[in-house]
PDB file of C-alpha atoms and ligand atoms in Angstrom:
ATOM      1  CA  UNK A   1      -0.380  -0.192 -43.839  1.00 58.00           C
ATOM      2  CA  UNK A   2      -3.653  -1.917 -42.633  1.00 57.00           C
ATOM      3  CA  UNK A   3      -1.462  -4.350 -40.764  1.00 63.00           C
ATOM      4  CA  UNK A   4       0.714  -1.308 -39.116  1.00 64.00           C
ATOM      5  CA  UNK A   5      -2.078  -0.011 -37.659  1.00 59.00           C
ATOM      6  CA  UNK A   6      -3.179  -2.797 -36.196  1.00 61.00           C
ATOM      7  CA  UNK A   7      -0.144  -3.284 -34.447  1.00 59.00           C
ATOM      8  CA  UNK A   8      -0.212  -0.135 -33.569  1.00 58.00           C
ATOM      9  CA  UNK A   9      -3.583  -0.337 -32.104  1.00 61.00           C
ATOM     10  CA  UNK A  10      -3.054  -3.159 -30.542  1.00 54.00           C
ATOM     11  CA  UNK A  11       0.392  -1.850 -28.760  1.00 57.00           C
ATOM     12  CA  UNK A  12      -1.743   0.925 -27.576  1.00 54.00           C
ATOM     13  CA  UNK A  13      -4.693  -1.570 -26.024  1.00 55.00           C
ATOM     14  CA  UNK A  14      -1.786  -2.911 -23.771  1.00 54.00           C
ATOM     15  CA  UNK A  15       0.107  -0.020 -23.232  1.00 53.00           C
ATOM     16  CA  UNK A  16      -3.091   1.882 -21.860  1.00 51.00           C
ATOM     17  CA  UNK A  17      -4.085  -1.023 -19.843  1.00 49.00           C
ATOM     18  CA  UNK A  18      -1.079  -1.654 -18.146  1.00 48.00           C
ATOM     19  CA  UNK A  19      -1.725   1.982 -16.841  1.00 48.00           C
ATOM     20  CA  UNK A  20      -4.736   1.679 -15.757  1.00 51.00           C
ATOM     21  CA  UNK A  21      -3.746  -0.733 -13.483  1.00 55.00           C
ATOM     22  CA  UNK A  22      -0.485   0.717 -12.033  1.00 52.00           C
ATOM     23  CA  UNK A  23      -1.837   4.187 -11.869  1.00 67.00           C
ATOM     24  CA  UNK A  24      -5.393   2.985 -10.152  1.00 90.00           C
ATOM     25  CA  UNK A  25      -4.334   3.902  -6.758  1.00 97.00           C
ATOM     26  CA  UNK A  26      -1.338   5.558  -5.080  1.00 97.00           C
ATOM     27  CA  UNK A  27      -0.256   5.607  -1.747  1.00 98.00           C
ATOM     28  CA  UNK A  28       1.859   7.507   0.542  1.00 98.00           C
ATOM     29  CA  UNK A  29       2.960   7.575   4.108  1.00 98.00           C
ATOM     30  CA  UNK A  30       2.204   4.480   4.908  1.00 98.00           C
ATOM     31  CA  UNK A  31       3.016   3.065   8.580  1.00 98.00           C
ATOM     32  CA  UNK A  32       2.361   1.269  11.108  1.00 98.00           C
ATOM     33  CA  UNK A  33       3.536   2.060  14.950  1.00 97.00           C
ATOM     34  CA  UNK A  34       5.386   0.242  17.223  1.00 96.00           C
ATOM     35  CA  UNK A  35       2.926  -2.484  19.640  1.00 94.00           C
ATOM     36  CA  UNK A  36       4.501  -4.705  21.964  1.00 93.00           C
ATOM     37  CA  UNK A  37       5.135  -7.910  20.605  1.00 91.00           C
ATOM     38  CA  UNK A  38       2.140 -10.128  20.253  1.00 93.00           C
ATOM     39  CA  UNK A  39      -0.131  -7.169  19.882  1.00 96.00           C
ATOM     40  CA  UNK A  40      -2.374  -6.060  17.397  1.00 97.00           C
ATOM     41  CA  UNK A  41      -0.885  -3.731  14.955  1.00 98.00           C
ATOM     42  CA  UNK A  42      -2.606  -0.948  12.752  1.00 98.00           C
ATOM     43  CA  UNK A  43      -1.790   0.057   9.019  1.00 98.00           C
ATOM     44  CA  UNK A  44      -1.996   3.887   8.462  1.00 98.00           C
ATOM     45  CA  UNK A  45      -1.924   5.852   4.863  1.00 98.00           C
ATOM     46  CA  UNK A  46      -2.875   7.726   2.737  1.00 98.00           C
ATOM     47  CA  UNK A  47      -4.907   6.291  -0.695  1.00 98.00           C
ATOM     48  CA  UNK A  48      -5.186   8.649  -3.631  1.00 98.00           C
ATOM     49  CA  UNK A  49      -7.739   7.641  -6.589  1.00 97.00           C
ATOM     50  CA  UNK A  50      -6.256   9.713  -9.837  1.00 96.00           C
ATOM     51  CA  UNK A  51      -8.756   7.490 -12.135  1.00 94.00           C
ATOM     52  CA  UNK A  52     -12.475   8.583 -13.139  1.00 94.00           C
ATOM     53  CA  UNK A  53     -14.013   5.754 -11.001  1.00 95.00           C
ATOM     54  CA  UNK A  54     -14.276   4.782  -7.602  1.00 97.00           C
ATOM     55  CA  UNK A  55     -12.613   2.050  -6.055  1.00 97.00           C
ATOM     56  CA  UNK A  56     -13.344  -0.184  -2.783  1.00 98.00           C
ATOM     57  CA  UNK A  57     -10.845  -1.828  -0.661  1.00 98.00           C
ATOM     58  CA  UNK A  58     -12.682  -4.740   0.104  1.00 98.00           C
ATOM     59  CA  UNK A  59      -9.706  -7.145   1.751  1.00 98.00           C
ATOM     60  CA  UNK A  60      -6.300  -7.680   3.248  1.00 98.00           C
ATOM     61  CA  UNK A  61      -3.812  -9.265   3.881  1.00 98.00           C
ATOM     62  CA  UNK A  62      -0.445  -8.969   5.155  1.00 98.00           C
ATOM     63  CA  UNK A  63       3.039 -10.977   5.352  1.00 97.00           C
ATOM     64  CA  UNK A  64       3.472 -11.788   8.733  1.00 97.00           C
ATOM     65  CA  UNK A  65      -0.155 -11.332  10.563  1.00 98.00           C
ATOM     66  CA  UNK A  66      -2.600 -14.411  10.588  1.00 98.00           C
ATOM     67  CA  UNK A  67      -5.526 -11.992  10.357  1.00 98.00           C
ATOM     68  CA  UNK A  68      -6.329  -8.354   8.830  1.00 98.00           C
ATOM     69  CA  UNK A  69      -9.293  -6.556   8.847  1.00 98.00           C
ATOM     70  CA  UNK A  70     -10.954  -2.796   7.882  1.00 98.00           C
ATOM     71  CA  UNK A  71     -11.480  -0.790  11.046  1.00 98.00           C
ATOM     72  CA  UNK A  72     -12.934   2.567  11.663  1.00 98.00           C
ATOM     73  CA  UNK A  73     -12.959   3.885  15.034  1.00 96.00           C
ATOM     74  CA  UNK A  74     -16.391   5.527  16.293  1.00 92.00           C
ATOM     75  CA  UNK A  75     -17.021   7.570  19.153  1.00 89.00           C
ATOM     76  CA  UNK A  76     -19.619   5.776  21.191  1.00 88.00           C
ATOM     77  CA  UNK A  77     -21.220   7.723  24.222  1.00 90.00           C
ATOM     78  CA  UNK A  78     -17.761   9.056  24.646  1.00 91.00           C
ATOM     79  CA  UNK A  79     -15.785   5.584  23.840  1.00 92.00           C
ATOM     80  CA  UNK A  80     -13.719   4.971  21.333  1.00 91.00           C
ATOM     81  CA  UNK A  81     -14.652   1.853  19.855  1.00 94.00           C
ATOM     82  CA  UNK A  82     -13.087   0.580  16.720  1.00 95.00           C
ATOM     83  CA  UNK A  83     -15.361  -1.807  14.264  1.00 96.00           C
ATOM     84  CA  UNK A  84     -14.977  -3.507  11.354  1.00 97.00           C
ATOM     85  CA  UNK A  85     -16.297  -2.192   8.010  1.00 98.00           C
ATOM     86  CA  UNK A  86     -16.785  -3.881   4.766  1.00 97.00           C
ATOM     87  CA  UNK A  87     -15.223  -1.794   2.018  1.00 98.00           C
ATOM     88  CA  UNK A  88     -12.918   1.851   2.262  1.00 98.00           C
ATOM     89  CA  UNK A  89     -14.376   3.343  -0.867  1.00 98.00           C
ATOM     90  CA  UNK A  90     -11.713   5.589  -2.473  1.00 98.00           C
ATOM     91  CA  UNK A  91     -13.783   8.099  -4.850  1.00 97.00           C
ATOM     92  CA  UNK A  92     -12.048   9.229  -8.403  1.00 97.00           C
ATOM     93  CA  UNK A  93      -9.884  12.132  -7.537  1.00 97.00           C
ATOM     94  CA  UNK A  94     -10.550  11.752  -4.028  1.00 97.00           C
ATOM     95  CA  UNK A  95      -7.544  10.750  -1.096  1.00 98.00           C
ATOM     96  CA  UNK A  96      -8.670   9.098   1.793  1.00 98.00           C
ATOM     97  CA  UNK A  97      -6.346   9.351   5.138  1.00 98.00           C
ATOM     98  CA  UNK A  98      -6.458   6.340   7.238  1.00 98.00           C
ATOM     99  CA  UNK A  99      -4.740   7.502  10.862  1.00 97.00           C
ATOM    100  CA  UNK A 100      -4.978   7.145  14.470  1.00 95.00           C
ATOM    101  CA  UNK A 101      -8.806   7.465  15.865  1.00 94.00           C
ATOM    102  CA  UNK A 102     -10.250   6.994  12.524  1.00 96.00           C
ATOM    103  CA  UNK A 103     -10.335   4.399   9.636  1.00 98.00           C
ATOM    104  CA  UNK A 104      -7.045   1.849   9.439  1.00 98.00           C
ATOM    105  CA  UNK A 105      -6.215  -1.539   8.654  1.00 98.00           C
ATOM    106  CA  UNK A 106      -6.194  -3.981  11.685  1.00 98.00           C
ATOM    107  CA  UNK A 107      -3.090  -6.296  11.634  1.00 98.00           C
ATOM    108  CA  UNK A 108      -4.513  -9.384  13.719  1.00 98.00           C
ATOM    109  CA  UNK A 109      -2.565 -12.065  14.912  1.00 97.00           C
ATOM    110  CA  UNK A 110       0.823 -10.949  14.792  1.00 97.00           C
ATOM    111  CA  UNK A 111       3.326 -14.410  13.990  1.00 96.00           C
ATOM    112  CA  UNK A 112       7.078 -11.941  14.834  1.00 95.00           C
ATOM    113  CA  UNK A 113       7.575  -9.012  16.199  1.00 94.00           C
ATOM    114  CA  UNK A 114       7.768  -6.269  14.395  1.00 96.00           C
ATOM    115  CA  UNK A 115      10.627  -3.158  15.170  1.00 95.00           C
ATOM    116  CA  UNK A 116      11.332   0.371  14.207  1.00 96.00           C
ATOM    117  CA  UNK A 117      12.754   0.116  11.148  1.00 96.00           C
ATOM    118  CA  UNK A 118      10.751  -2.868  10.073  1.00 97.00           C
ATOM    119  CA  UNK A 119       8.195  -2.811   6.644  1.00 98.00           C
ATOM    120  CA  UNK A 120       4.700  -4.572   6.937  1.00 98.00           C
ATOM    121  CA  UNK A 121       3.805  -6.321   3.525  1.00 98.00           C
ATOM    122  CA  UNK A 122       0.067  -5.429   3.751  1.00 98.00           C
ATOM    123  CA  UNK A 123      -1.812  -6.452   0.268  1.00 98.00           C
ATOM    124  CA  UNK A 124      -5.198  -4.288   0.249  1.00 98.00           C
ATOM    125  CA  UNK A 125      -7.473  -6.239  -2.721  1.00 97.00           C
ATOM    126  CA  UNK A 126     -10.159  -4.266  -4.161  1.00 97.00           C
ATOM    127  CA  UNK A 127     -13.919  -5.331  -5.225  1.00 97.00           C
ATOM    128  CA  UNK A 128     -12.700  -6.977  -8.472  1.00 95.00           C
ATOM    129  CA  UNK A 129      -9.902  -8.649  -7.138  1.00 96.00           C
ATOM    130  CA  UNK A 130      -6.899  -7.009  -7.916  1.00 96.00           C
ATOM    131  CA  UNK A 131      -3.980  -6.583  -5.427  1.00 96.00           C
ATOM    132  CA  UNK A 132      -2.298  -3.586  -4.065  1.00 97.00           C
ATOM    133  CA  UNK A 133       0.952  -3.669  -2.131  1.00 97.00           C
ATOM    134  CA  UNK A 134       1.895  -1.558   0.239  1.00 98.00           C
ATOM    135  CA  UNK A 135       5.095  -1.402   2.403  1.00 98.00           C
ATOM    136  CA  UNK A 136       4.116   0.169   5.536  1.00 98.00           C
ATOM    137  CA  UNK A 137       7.245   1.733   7.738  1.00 98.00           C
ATOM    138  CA  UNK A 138       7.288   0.722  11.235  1.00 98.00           C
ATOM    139  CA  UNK A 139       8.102   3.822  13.492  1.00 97.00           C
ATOM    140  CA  UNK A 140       7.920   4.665  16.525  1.00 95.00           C
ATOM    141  CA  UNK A 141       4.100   5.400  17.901  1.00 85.00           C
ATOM    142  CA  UNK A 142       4.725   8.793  18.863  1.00 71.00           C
ATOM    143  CA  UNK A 143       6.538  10.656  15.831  1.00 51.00           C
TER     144      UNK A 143
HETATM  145 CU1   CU B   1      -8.895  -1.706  14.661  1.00 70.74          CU
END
């Protein structure tokens, strides 16, 4: 019986875990418009945080692009500037939007071009390391 629950308890310690982890972030409408080729690109989406706490983007990466960085883009006596930023903190039950004239991620050294129709592999990697992918869709810029 002792032994049962054990099992048991442990069964539950990796079901719960495994959880966590897949269920830390979701995110939707990813994508990325069309630049001409050798251009910087731009990753936008949405990130949802269903967990109780919060969670900071702190890095990425993506298949294809020999740099990627965290932008936001400031208004700065009445130019857009875009600058880099150190962590998009995602707070628990909180979505934050990344989109055109605010916060996205800035695909850097392109090595192909990319089309409509095309996926970016971007890997966002949080403050403790662990690794998100996201496919981000390719469209057109105006859509
Ligand atoms: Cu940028």
């Amino acid at each position: 019986m002792l032994k049962n629950l054990t099992l048991l308890a442990i069964a539950l310690f990796f079901f719960s875990s495994a959880m966590a982890d897949s269920e830390r972030l979701r995110f939707d409408h990813a994508w990325t418009p069309e630049a001409p080729p050798g251009r910087m690109m731009a990753g936008f989406m949405e990130i949802h945080n269903p967990g109780s706490e919060p969670v900071s983007i702190v890095d990425a990466r993506a298949d294809g692009f020999g740099h990627v960085e965290l932008h936001n883009t400031t208004m700065e006596d009445g130019v857009m500037r875009m600058r880099r930023i150190n962590a998009l903190t995602i707070e628990p039950g909180q979505t934050l939007t990344l989109e055109p004239g605010g916060l996205h991620v800035m695909l850097i050294k392109p090595e192909r071009s990319f089309r409509d129709g095309d996926q970016v592999e971007i890997v966002l990697i949080d403050s403790e390391g662990r690794e998100y992918p996201v496919a981000s869709a390719v469209r057109p810029r105006r859509r």
